[in-house]
């Protein structure tokens, strides 16, 4: 009885002490002297972590700062609450065929997640750049939460960056050189370098990873001199700067699109120069600018990215002044790289073609006119476009255009290769060129798994129909994105094991530059780096069900020559384009 009475007296004091210790860990002082107050969260399994959310890394790009590079967030005094997500950057989502405009122009914020309690030794840092074609998505939405990755001892940083015209408009002059969305990412990396030690992260062990446009962004930072020293390892998922939608716009294209946007918004007349047009555009509501995205498409949501990166005129703040093919030895050659694609990337496009009859009818009826737009080779003259189209038809459609929901693999392969695989393959060819010096390890994968849910549903594919390992499919094994997108899907045992495997591979790579576990701690086959072309790669996942005895098919298998027959076709196609008809300095489709 006396013991119970004593506990009743002491319990409030014990709770106060525990709360004080917990709240102490949620306070972080940044090098400039100001404080952040975060919040406690738990991972998928209940592991404790700290979350610092909605941290400003640049001033709101409003008013005169619209269409300009990010301006570093100044220091503050005292405490600042960092307990909830900031708004997404203002956008429309063409991939989900969404007409809604959402988000805010005031969106340059990032999140930091760490284990709780804080580790004694500095932890490796993983910085996430989201996909979405540089026109939709958000790094700090709950889609890309820390629920899975923070099961491991890392510091995770995810960030917003400006999208669409607000992030990538370019006049191709010093009035608005462009690439502001990529410059936002650069500012994130600078912020991480300056501040992450305060959260227990190691500023000298930063892995930048991203998917689709986020993956292409990773390769741009491996190219840009301003990013040198700010990243130490890289993971590029389904995207490089050689993918046709990610390549710098041809000379004059960006300016033409900036002019079209100004005309759509009544900001252009015969006497106005770029300065006047930009002033007018800065006075327009951000929603009006974002609303015009669909007016920039020619057919469906093609060309896929109306406002891609650009080659800037030389100036002090330029991020990209050299075309990737002209770079002799990018600093990224010395960084360990993990890179790969999904087996049916093209479902990003073909899922809708297979399930929206009017789209398929148009695609088949106007194939010769539409394919150059869809695959980004409409900058060539008409004869060259026809030549390319004939080669593509003879390779993918030997039996004619008879594709449908039960016979779509060649159509899906065409979009997969034209949009994703050929660009990743070219990046690997150049990286693994025998003349390159000081090449760091390169780990290549093919994600090829049938899970309980597929991203093809998001891109207007039919529910409960499996077409293949769609673009973005691997994301649900790294982030809790599936819990919101696929609420009725029950993960299979294979799904759970694959998730555990991929998290370990990604985190091991972020720690050491090698995805393999410590020798003797796993019965997995060794994922060997590839050192020459054609590449050796790891096939991740399985489309097979469990064996009769209940055992699962292997979820990591080493194979050689990634989709070689198909990438050989694209390499030969590019090599045989008439030299006189290639755009000056651009050797791309």
Coordinates of C-alpha atoms in Angstrom, one line a residue:
X1 CA 0.0 0.0 0.0
X2 CA 2.8 2.4 0.9
X3 CA 4.6 1.6 -2.3
X4 CA 1.5 2.4 -4.4
X5 CA 1.1 5.7 -2.5
X6 CA 4.7 6.6 -3.2
X7 CA 4.3 5.8 -6.9
X8 CA 1.2 8.1 -7.0
X9 CA 3.3 10.9 -5.6
X10 CA 6.3 10.4 -7.8
X11 CA 4.5 9.6 -11.1
X12 CA 3.8 13.3 -12.0
X13 CA 7.4 14.1 -11.4
X14 CA 8.6 11.2 -13.5
X15 CA 6.2 12.2 -16.3
X16 CA 7.4 15.8 -16.2
X17 CA 11.0 14.6 -16.4
X18 CA 10.3 12.3 -19.3
X19 CA 8.4 15.1 -21.1
X20 CA 11.3 17.5 -20.5
X21 CA 13.8 15.0 -22.0
X22 CA 11.6 14.4 -25.0
X23 CA 10.9 18.0 -25.7
X24 CA 14.6 18.8 -25.3
X25 CA 15.4 16.5 -28.2
X26 CA 12.8 18.3 -30.3
X27 CA 14.7 21.6 -30.1
X28 CA 17.5 22.1 -32.6
X29 CA 19.6 25.2 -32.9
X30 CA 20.8 26.0 -36.4
X31 CA 24.3 27.5 -37.0
X32 CA 22.8 31.0 -37.5
X33 CA 21.5 30.9 -33.9
X34 CA 17.8 30.4 -34.5
X35 CA 15.9 27.4 -33.1
X36 CA 13.5 24.8 -34.7
X37 CA 10.9 23.0 -32.6
X38 CA 10.0 19.7 -34.1
X39 CA 7.6 16.9 -33.2
X40 CA 7.7 13.2 -32.3
X41 CA 6.5 10.6 -34.8
X42 CA 6.8 6.9 -35.2
X43 CA 7.8 4.7 -38.1
X44 CA 5.7 2.0 -39.7
X45 CA 6.8 -0.5 -37.0
X46 CA 6.6 2.0 -34.1
X47 CA 10.2 3.1 -34.0
X48 CA 10.6 6.7 -32.5
X49 CA 11.8 9.5 -34.7
X50 CA 12.0 13.3 -34.8
X51 CA 10.3 15.3 -37.5
X52 CA 11.1 18.9 -38.4
X53 CA 8.6 19.9 -41.0
X54 CA 8.0 23.0 -43.1
X55 CA 11.5 24.5 -42.7
X56 CA 12.1 27.4 -45.1
X57 CA 15.2 27.2 -47.1
X58 CA 14.6 30.2 -49.3
X59 CA 12.4 33.3 -49.3
X60 CA 8.9 32.9 -50.7
X61 CA 9.3 33.4 -54.5
X62 CA 6.5 36.0 -54.7
X63 CA 6.2 39.3 -56.5
X64 CA 9.4 40.5 -57.9
X65 CA 11.1 37.1 -56.9
X66 CA 8.9 35.2 -59.3
X67 CA 10.9 33.8 -62.2
X68 CA 14.1 34.5 -60.3
X69 CA 16.7 32.2 -58.6
X70 CA 15.9 31.4 -54.9
X71 CA 17.1 33.8 -52.3
X72 CA 18.5 32.2 -49.2
X73 CA 16.2 32.3 -46.1
X74 CA 17.7 34.8 -43.7
X75 CA 18.5 33.9 -40.1
X76 CA 15.8 34.3 -37.4
X77 CA 16.0 34.7 -33.7
X78 CA 14.2 32.6 -31.1
X79 CA 12.1 29.5 -31.8
X80 CA 10.2 28.5 -34.9
X81 CA 7.7 25.7 -34.9
X82 CA 8.4 23.0 -37.5
X83 CA 5.6 20.5 -36.8
X84 CA 3.5 20.4 -40.0
X85 CA 4.0 20.1 -43.8
X86 CA 4.1 23.3 -45.9
X87 CA 1.8 23.6 -48.9
X88 CA 2.8 21.9 -52.2
X89 CA 4.2 24.1 -54.9
X90 CA 1.3 25.3 -57.1
X91 CA 0.5 22.8 -59.9
X92 CA -1.8 20.8 -62.1
X93 CA -1.2 17.1 -62.5
X94 CA -1.5 16.1 -66.2
X95 CA -0.4 12.5 -65.5
X96 CA -3.5 11.9 -63.4
X97 CA -5.5 14.0 -65.9
X98 CA -6.5 16.3 -63.1
X99 CA -7.9 19.7 -63.8
X100 CA -7.6 20.9 -60.2
X101 CA -5.1 23.6 -59.4
X102 CA -3.6 23.1 -55.9
X103 CA -0.8 24.4 -53.7
X104 CA 0.8 27.7 -53.1
X105 CA 3.5 29.8 -54.7
X106 CA 5.0 30.2 -51.2
X107 CA 6.3 26.6 -51.1
X108 CA 10.1 26.6 -50.7
X109 CA 10.3 24.4 -47.6
X110 CA 11.9 21.1 -46.6
X111 CA 11.5 18.4 -44.0
X112 CA 14.1 16.7 -41.9
X113 CA 13.5 13.3 -40.2
X114 CA 15.9 11.7 -37.8
X115 CA 15.9 8.7 -35.4
X116 CA 15.0 9.4 -31.8
X117 CA 17.1 9.4 -29.7
X118 CA 19.8 11.2 -31.6
X119 CA 22.7 9.0 -32.7
X120 CA 26.1 9.6 -31.1
X121 CA 27.9 9.4 -34.5
X122 CA 26.8 11.5 -37.5
X123 CA 24.4 9.6 -39.7
X124 CA 24.4 9.4 -43.5
X125 CA 22.0 11.8 -45.1
X126 CA 19.5 10.9 -47.9
X127 CA 18.0 13.9 -49.8
X128 CA 14.9 13.1 -51.9
X129 CA 13.9 14.9 -55.1
X130 CA 10.4 13.9 -56.2
X131 CA 9.2 13.1 -59.7
X132 CA 6.2 14.6 -61.6
X133 CA 7.8 15.9 -64.8
X134 CA 9.0 19.1 -63.0
X135 CA 5.3 20.2 -63.2
X136 CA 3.6 18.3 -60.3
X137 CA 4.3 16.5 -57.1
X138 CA 5.7 17.4 -53.8
X139 CA 8.7 16.3 -51.8
X140 CA 7.1 17.0 -48.4
X141 CA 3.7 15.5 -48.8
X142 CA 2.8 12.4 -46.8
X143 CA 3.3 10.4 -50.0
X144 CA 7.0 10.6 -49.4
X145 CA 6.9 10.2 -45.6
X146 CA 9.7 8.7 -43.5
X147 CA 7.6 5.7 -42.3
X148 CA 9.8 3.1 -44.0
X149 CA 13.2 4.6 -44.4
X150 CA 13.5 5.7 -40.8
X151 CA 13.4 2.1 -39.7
X152 CA 17.1 2.5 -40.5
X153 CA 19.7 4.9 -39.0
X154 CA 19.7 7.7 -41.5
X155 CA 18.7 11.3 -41.7
X156 CA 16.1 11.9 -44.5
X157 CA 15.6 15.3 -46.1
X158 CA 12.7 15.9 -48.6
X159 CA 12.0 19.2 -50.3
X160 CA 9.7 21.2 -52.5
X161 CA 11.0 23.0 -55.5
X162 CA 9.1 25.2 -58.0
X163 CA 7.3 23.5 -60.9
X164 CA 6.0 24.2 -64.4
X165 CA 6.3 27.7 -65.7
X166 CA 6.8 29.1 -62.2
X167 CA 10.0 27.0 -61.9
X168 CA 11.2 26.6 -65.4
X169 CA 10.1 29.5 -67.6
X170 CA 13.0 30.8 -69.6
X171 CA 13.4 33.6 -72.1
X172 CA 16.8 32.3 -73.0
X173 CA 18.2 35.7 -72.1
X174 CA 19.5 37.2 -68.9
X175 CA 16.0 38.6 -68.3
X176 CA 15.0 35.1 -67.2
X177 CA 17.7 32.5 -67.9
X178 CA 15.6 29.6 -66.4
X179 CA 16.2 26.4 -64.4
X180 CA 14.9 28.0 -61.2
X181 CA 13.4 24.7 -60.1
X182 CA 16.9 23.1 -60.4
X183 CA 18.4 26.1 -58.6
X184 CA 15.9 25.6 -55.8
X185 CA 17.2 22.0 -55.5
X186 CA 20.8 23.4 -55.4
X187 CA 19.7 25.7 -52.6
X188 CA 18.4 22.7 -50.7
X189 CA 21.8 21.0 -51.0
X190 CA 23.5 24.1 -49.8
X191 CA 21.1 24.2 -46.9
X192 CA 21.8 20.6 -46.1
X193 CA 25.6 21.2 -46.2
X194 CA 25.3 24.1 -43.8
X195 CA 22.8 22.9 -41.4
X196 CA 22.4 19.1 -41.3
X197 CA 25.0 18.5 -38.6
X198 CA 22.7 20.2 -36.2
X199 CA 20.2 17.3 -36.7
X200 CA 22.8 14.6 -36.3
X201 CA 23.5 14.2 -40.1
X202 CA 26.9 14.0 -41.7
X203 CA 27.3 16.8 -44.3
X204 CA 30.1 14.8 -45.9
X205 CA 27.9 11.7 -46.5
X206 CA 25.0 13.0 -48.6
X207 CA 23.2 10.7 -51.0
X208 CA 20.8 12.5 -53.4
X209 CA 18.1 10.2 -54.8
X210 CA 15.1 10.9 -57.0
X211 CA 12.7 9.2 -59.4
X212 CA 11.6 10.2 -63.0
X213 CA 12.2 14.0 -63.2
X214 CA 13.8 13.6 -59.7
X215 CA 16.2 11.0 -61.1
X216 CA 17.0 13.3 -64.1
X217 CA 17.6 16.1 -61.5
X218 CA 20.1 13.9 -59.7
X219 CA 22.1 13.5 -62.9
X220 CA 22.0 17.3 -63.5
X221 CA 23.5 17.8 -60.1
X222 CA 26.2 15.2 -61.0
X223 CA 26.9 17.5 -64.0
X224 CA 26.6 21.0 -62.6
X225 CA 29.8 22.5 -61.2
X226 CA 27.8 24.4 -58.6
X227 CA 26.7 21.1 -57.1
X228 CA 30.2 19.7 -56.8
X229 CA 31.0 18.7 -53.2
X230 CA 27.4 18.9 -52.1
X231 CA 26.6 15.2 -52.9
X232 CA 28.7 12.2 -52.4
X233 CA 26.5 9.4 -53.8
X234 CA 23.6 9.3 -56.2
X235 CA 20.5 7.2 -57.0
X236 CA 18.7 7.9 -60.3
X237 CA 15.5 6.0 -60.6
X238 CA 13.9 6.1 -64.0
X239 CA 15.4 9.3 -65.2
X240 CA 18.6 10.9 -66.6
X241 CA 19.2 14.1 -68.5
X242 CA 19.4 12.0 -71.7
X243 CA 15.7 11.0 -71.5
X244 CA 14.1 13.0 -74.3
X245 CA 11.7 14.8 -72.0
X246 CA 14.5 15.8 -69.6
X247 CA 17.0 17.1 -72.2
X248 CA 17.6 20.9 -72.4
X249 CA 15.1 22.5 -74.8
X250 CA 16.4 23.2 -78.3
X251 CA 17.6 26.7 -79.0
X252 CA 14.6 29.0 -79.3
X253 CA 12.0 26.6 -78.0
X254 CA 11.9 27.9 -74.4
X255 CA 11.7 31.5 -75.6
X256 CA 8.8 30.5 -78.0
X257 CA 6.9 28.9 -75.1
X258 CA 7.6 31.9 -72.8
X259 CA 6.1 34.1 -75.6
X260 CA 3.1 31.8 -76.0
X261 CA 2.5 32.0 -72.2
X262 CA 2.7 35.7 -72.2
X263 CA 0.3 35.9 -75.1
X264 CA -2.2 33.6 -73.4
X265 CA -2.1 35.9 -70.4
X266 CA -2.4 39.1 -72.4
X267 CA 1.2 40.1 -71.5
X268 CA 2.5 40.6 -75.0
X269 CA 2.1 43.2 -77.7
X270 CA 4.3 44.3 -80.6
X271 CA 6.2 46.9 -78.6
X272 CA 6.9 45.0 -75.4
X273 CA 10.3 43.5 -74.7
X274 CA 11.0 40.7 -72.3
X275 CA 11.4 43.0 -69.3
X276 CA 7.8 44.3 -69.9
X277 CA 6.4 40.8 -70.5
X278 CA 7.9 39.5 -67.3
X279 CA 6.7 42.4 -65.3
X280 CA 3.2 41.7 -66.6
X281 CA 3.5 38.0 -65.8
X282 CA 4.7 38.8 -62.3
X283 CA 1.6 40.8 -61.7
X284 CA -0.7 37.9 -62.7
X285 CA -2.1 35.6 -60.1
X286 CA -0.1 32.4 -59.9
X287 CA -3.2 30.3 -60.5
X288 CA -3.6 32.0 -63.9
X289 CA -0.1 31.0 -64.9
X290 CA -0.5 27.4 -63.8
X291 CA -3.9 27.1 -65.4
X292 CA -2.3 27.6 -68.8
X293 CA -0.3 24.4 -68.6
X294 CA -2.8 22.4 -70.6
X295 CA -2.7 25.0 -73.4
X296 CA 1.0 24.2 -73.9
X297 CA 0.2 20.6 -74.9
X298 CA -0.2 19.6 -78.6
X299 CA -2.0 16.3 -78.0
X300 CA -3.1 14.7 -74.8
X301 CA -0.3 15.7 -72.3
X302 CA 2.4 15.8 -75.0
X303 CA 5.0 17.1 -75.4
X304 CA 5.2 15.6 -71.9
X305 CA 7.1 18.5 -70.3
X306 CA 6.5 21.9 -71.9
X307 CA 9.0 23.7 -69.6
X308 CA 12.1 21.5 -69.3
X309 CA 15.6 22.6 -68.3
X310 CA 17.5 24.9 -70.6
X311 CA 21.0 25.9 -71.5
X312 CA 21.5 29.3 -69.9
X313 CA 23.5 32.2 -71.2
X314 CA 26.8 32.6 -69.3
X315 CA 26.3 34.5 -66.1
X316 CA 27.4 34.2 -62.5
X317 CA 24.3 32.4 -61.2
X318 CA 24.0 30.0 -64.1
X319 CA 23.3 26.3 -63.2
X320 CA 23.6 24.8 -66.7
X321 CA 25.5 26.4 -69.6
X322 CA 26.8 23.2 -71.3
X323 CA 24.8 20.5 -73.0
X324 CA 25.3 17.2 -71.2
X325 CA 26.8 15.5 -74.3
X326 CA 29.4 18.2 -74.5
X327 CA 30.7 17.7 -70.9
X328 CA 34.0 15.9 -71.0
X329 CA 34.3 14.6 -67.4
X330 CA 31.4 15.5 -65.1
X331 CA 32.3 15.5 -61.5
X332 CA 29.5 12.8 -61.0
X333 CA 31.8 10.3 -62.6
X334 CA 33.7 10.1 -59.3
X335 CA 30.5 9.5 -57.3
X336 CA 29.1 6.0 -56.7
X337 CA 25.8 5.6 -58.6
X338 CA 22.8 3.4 -58.4
X339 CA 20.5 3.6 -61.4
X340 CA 17.7 1.7 -63.0
X341 CA 14.3 1.5 -64.6
X342 CA 11.1 -0.5 -64.2
X343 CA 10.2 -3.2 -66.7
X344 CA 7.1 -1.5 -68.1
X345 CA 7.8 2.2 -67.6
X346 CA 5.7 3.1 -70.6
X347 CA 2.4 2.3 -68.8
X348 CA 2.6 5.9 -67.7
X349 CA 1.2 6.6 -71.2
X350 CA -0.2 3.3 -72.4
X351 CA -2.4 2.6 -69.4
X352 CA -4.6 5.5 -70.5
X353 CA -4.4 4.5 -74.2
X354 CA -5.7 1.0 -73.3
X355 CA -8.5 2.3 -71.1
X356 CA -9.7 5.5 -72.8
X357 CA -11.0 4.4 -76.2
X358 CA -11.1 7.9 -77.7
X359 CA -7.3 8.3 -77.0
X360 CA -6.5 5.0 -78.6
X361 CA -8.6 5.7 -81.6
X362 CA -6.8 9.1 -82.1
X363 CA -3.4 7.5 -81.5
X364 CA -4.0 4.8 -84.2
X365 CA -5.6 7.1 -86.7
X366 CA -2.9 9.8 -86.5
X367 CA 0.0 7.6 -85.6
X368 CA 2.5 9.2 -88.0
X369 CA 1.6 12.7 -86.9
X370 CA 1.4 12.0 -83.2
X371 CA 4.4 9.7 -82.6
X372 CA 7.0 12.4 -83.2
X373 CA 5.2 14.7 -80.7
X374 CA 4.9 11.9 -78.1
X375 CA 8.5 10.8 -78.4
X376 CA 10.0 14.3 -78.8
X377 CA 11.5 14.1 -82.3
X378 CA 9.1 16.6 -84.0
X379 CA 12.0 19.1 -84.1
X380 CA 13.3 17.2 -87.2
X381 CA 12.2 18.1 -90.7
X382 CA 9.2 16.1 -92.0
X383 CA 11.2 13.6 -94.1
X384 CA 13.4 12.7 -91.1
X385 CA 10.4 12.3 -88.9
X386 CA 8.8 9.9 -91.4
X387 CA 12.1 8.0 -91.6
X388 CA 12.3 7.6 -87.8
X389 CA 8.6 6.6 -87.6
X390 CA 9.1 3.9 -90.3
X391 CA 12.0 2.4 -88.4
X392 CA 10.0 2.3 -85.2
X393 CA 7.0 0.7 -86.9
X394 CA 9.1 -2.0 -88.5
X395 CA 10.8 -2.8 -85.1
X396 CA 7.8 -2.7 -82.7
X397 CA 4.8 -3.4 -84.9
X398 CA 5.8 -6.0 -87.4
X399 CA 2.2 -7.4 -87.3
X400 CA 0.6 -4.0 -87.6
X401 CA -1.2 -1.7 -85.1
X402 CA -3.3 -4.5 -83.5
X403 CA -2.5 -3.7 -79.8
X404 CA -5.2 -3.7 -77.2
X405 CA -5.5 -4.5 -73.5
X406 CA -4.6 -8.1 -73.9
X407 CA -1.8 -7.5 -76.5
X408 CA 0.0 -4.3 -75.5
X409 CA 3.5 -5.3 -74.6
X410 CA 5.1 -4.0 -77.8
X411 CA 3.3 -0.7 -77.5
X412 CA 4.3 -0.4 -73.9
X413 CA 7.9 -1.3 -74.7
X414 CA 7.9 1.4 -77.3
X415 CA 7.0 4.1 -74.8
X416 CA 9.2 2.6 -72.2
X417 CA 12.2 2.7 -74.5
X418 CA 11.5 6.0 -76.1
X419 CA 10.8 7.8 -72.9
X420 CA 13.0 6.1 -70.3
X421 CA 15.1 3.0 -71.2
X422 CA 17.1 4.4 -74.1
X423 CA 18.0 7.6 -72.2
X424 CA 19.2 5.6 -69.2
X425 CA 21.1 3.3 -71.5
X426 CA 22.9 6.2 -73.2
X427 CA 23.8 7.6 -69.8
X428 CA 25.4 4.3 -68.8
X429 CA 27.2 4.0 -72.2
X430 CA 28.9 7.3 -71.6
X431 CA 29.6 6.8 -67.9
X432 CA 31.2 3.4 -68.6
X433 CA 33.2 4.6 -71.6
X434 CA 36.7 3.1 -71.2
X435 CA 38.2 6.5 -71.7
X436 CA 36.6 7.9 -68.6
X437 CA 39.0 8.2 -65.7
X438 CA 38.4 7.6 -61.9
X439 CA 35.0 6.0 -62.4
X440 CA 33.2 5.2 -59.2
X441 CA 31.1 2.0 -58.8
X442 CA 27.9 1.8 -60.8
X443 CA 25.0 -0.4 -59.7
X444 CA 22.2 -1.0 -62.2
X445 CA 18.8 -2.5 -61.5
X446 CA 15.6 -3.5 -63.3
X447 CA 12.5 -3.4 -61.1
X448 CA 10.3 -6.2 -62.3
X449 CA 7.6 -7.1 -59.7
X450 CA 3.9 -7.8 -59.6
X451 CA 2.6 -6.4 -56.3
X452 CA -0.8 -6.1 -54.7
X453 CA -1.3 -2.7 -56.4
X454 CA 0.1 -1.0 -59.5
X455 CA 0.7 2.6 -60.4
X456 CA -1.0 1.9 -63.7
X457 CA -4.2 2.5 -61.8
X458 CA -3.1 6.1 -61.1
X459 CA -2.5 6.7 -64.8
X460 CA -6.1 5.6 -65.7
X461 CA -5.4 1.9 -66.0
X462 CA -8.3 -0.4 -65.0
X463 CA -8.5 -1.4 -61.3
X464 CA -7.4 -5.0 -60.5
X465 CA -5.8 -5.5 -63.9
X466 CA -2.0 -6.0 -64.0
X467 CA -0.3 -4.7 -67.1
X468 CA 3.3 -4.8 -65.8
X469 CA 5.8 -3.0 -63.6
X470 CA 4.7 0.5 -64.3
X471 CA 6.6 3.8 -64.1
X472 CA 7.0 4.8 -60.4
X473 CA 6.1 1.3 -59.2
X474 CA 9.1 1.0 -57.0
X475 CA 8.2 4.0 -54.9
X476 CA 5.6 2.2 -52.8
X477 CA 8.5 0.0 -51.5
X478 CA 10.5 3.0 -50.3
X479 CA 7.7 5.3 -49.1
X480 CA 4.2 4.8 -47.6
X481 CA 2.7 6.2 -50.8
X482 CA 0.6 3.1 -51.3
X483 CA -1.2 3.5 -48.1
X484 CA -3.0 6.6 -49.6
X485 CA -3.2 5.6 -53.2
X486 CA -4.1 1.9 -52.8
X487 CA -6.1 1.9 -49.6
X488 CA -7.8 -1.5 -50.4
X489 CA -4.7 -3.3 -51.5
X490 CA -3.3 -5.9 -49.1
X491 CA 0.5 -6.3 -49.5
X492 CA 1.5 -9.9 -50.2
X493 CA 4.3 -11.6 -48.4
X494 CA 6.5 -11.0 -51.4
X495 CA 5.6 -7.3 -51.3
X496 CA 6.7 -7.1 -47.6
X497 CA 9.9 -9.0 -48.3
X498 CA 10.7 -6.9 -51.3
X499 CA 10.1 -3.7 -49.3
X500 CA 12.5 -4.9 -46.6
X501 CA 15.1 -5.8 -49.2
X502 CA 14.9 -2.5 -51.2
X503 CA 15.1 -0.4 -48.0
X504 CA 18.2 -2.3 -47.0
X505 CA 19.8 -1.9 -50.5
X506 CA 19.0 1.8 -50.7
X507 CA 20.2 2.6 -47.1
X508 CA 23.4 0.4 -47.4
X509 CA 24.3 2.3 -50.6
X510 CA 23.7 5.6 -48.8
X511 CA 26.0 4.5 -46.0
X512 CA 28.9 3.1 -48.0
X513 CA 28.3 3.5 -51.7
X514 CA 27.7 -0.3 -51.8
X515 CA 24.1 -1.7 -51.6
X516 CA 25.2 -5.1 -50.3
X517 CA 24.9 -5.9 -46.6
X518 CA 28.0 -6.6 -44.5
X519 CA 29.5 -9.9 -45.5
X520 CA 28.1 -12.8 -43.6
X521 CA 24.8 -11.0 -42.6
X522 CA 22.7 -12.1 -45.5
X523 CA 22.0 -15.0 -47.9
X524 CA 21.3 -12.7 -50.8
X525 CA 23.3 -12.9 -53.9
X526 CA 25.9 -10.2 -54.3
X527 CA 24.8 -7.2 -56.3
X528 CA 27.9 -6.6 -58.4
X529 CA 28.7 -3.2 -59.8
X530 CA 29.0 -3.0 -63.6
X531 CA 32.3 -1.8 -64.9
X532 CA 31.7 -2.1 -68.7
X533 CA 29.0 -1.9 -71.3
X534 CA 26.8 -4.0 -71.9
X535 CA 25.9 -3.7 -68.2
X536 CA 25.4 -6.3 -65.6
X537 CA 22.4 -5.6 -63.4
X538 CA 20.2 -6.8 -60.6
X539 CA 16.6 -7.8 -61.4
X540 CA 14.5 -6.7 -58.3
X541 CA 11.2 -8.4 -57.5
X542 CA 9.3 -11.2 -59.1
X543 CA 6.1 -11.5 -61.2
X544 CA 5.7 -15.2 -60.1
X545 CA 3.6 -16.4 -57.2
X546 CA 5.0 -18.4 -54.3
X547 CA 6.2 -21.9 -55.2
X548 CA 4.0 -25.0 -54.4
X549 CA 6.0 -25.5 -51.2
X550 CA 5.3 -22.0 -50.1
X551 CA 8.8 -20.7 -50.8
X552 CA 9.1 -17.3 -52.6
X553 CA 10.9 -16.8 -55.9
X554 CA 14.2 -15.0 -55.5
X555 CA 13.7 -11.2 -55.3
X556 CA 17.2 -10.3 -56.5
X557 CA 18.9 -12.0 -59.4
X558 CA 22.0 -10.9 -61.3
X559 CA 21.7 -10.8 -65.1
X560 CA 23.6 -9.4 -68.1
X561 CA 22.8 -7.0 -70.9
X562 CA 19.9 -4.9 -69.8
X563 CA 17.1 -5.0 -72.4
X564 CA 19.9 -5.2 -75.0
X565 CA 18.0 -6.0 -78.1
X566 CA 15.8 -2.9 -77.6
X567 CA 18.5 -0.5 -76.6
X568 CA 20.6 -1.6 -79.6
X569 CA 17.8 -0.5 -81.9
X570 CA 17.7 3.0 -80.4
X571 CA 21.4 3.4 -80.5
X572 CA 21.5 2.4 -84.2
X573 CA 18.5 4.7 -84.9
X574 CA 20.3 7.7 -83.4
X575 CA 23.5 6.8 -85.1
X576 CA 22.0 6.8 -88.6
X577 CA 20.1 10.0 -88.5
X578 CA 21.1 12.2 -91.4
X579 CA 23.9 14.4 -90.1
X580 CA 22.7 17.4 -92.1
X581 CA 19.3 17.2 -90.6
X582 CA 20.3 16.9 -87.0
X583 CA 19.6 20.1 -85.0
X584 CA 22.8 22.0 -84.5
X585 CA 24.8 20.6 -81.5
X586 CA 21.9 18.3 -80.5
X587 CA 22.3 14.6 -81.5
X588 CA 19.0 13.4 -80.0
X589 CA 15.7 12.1 -81.1

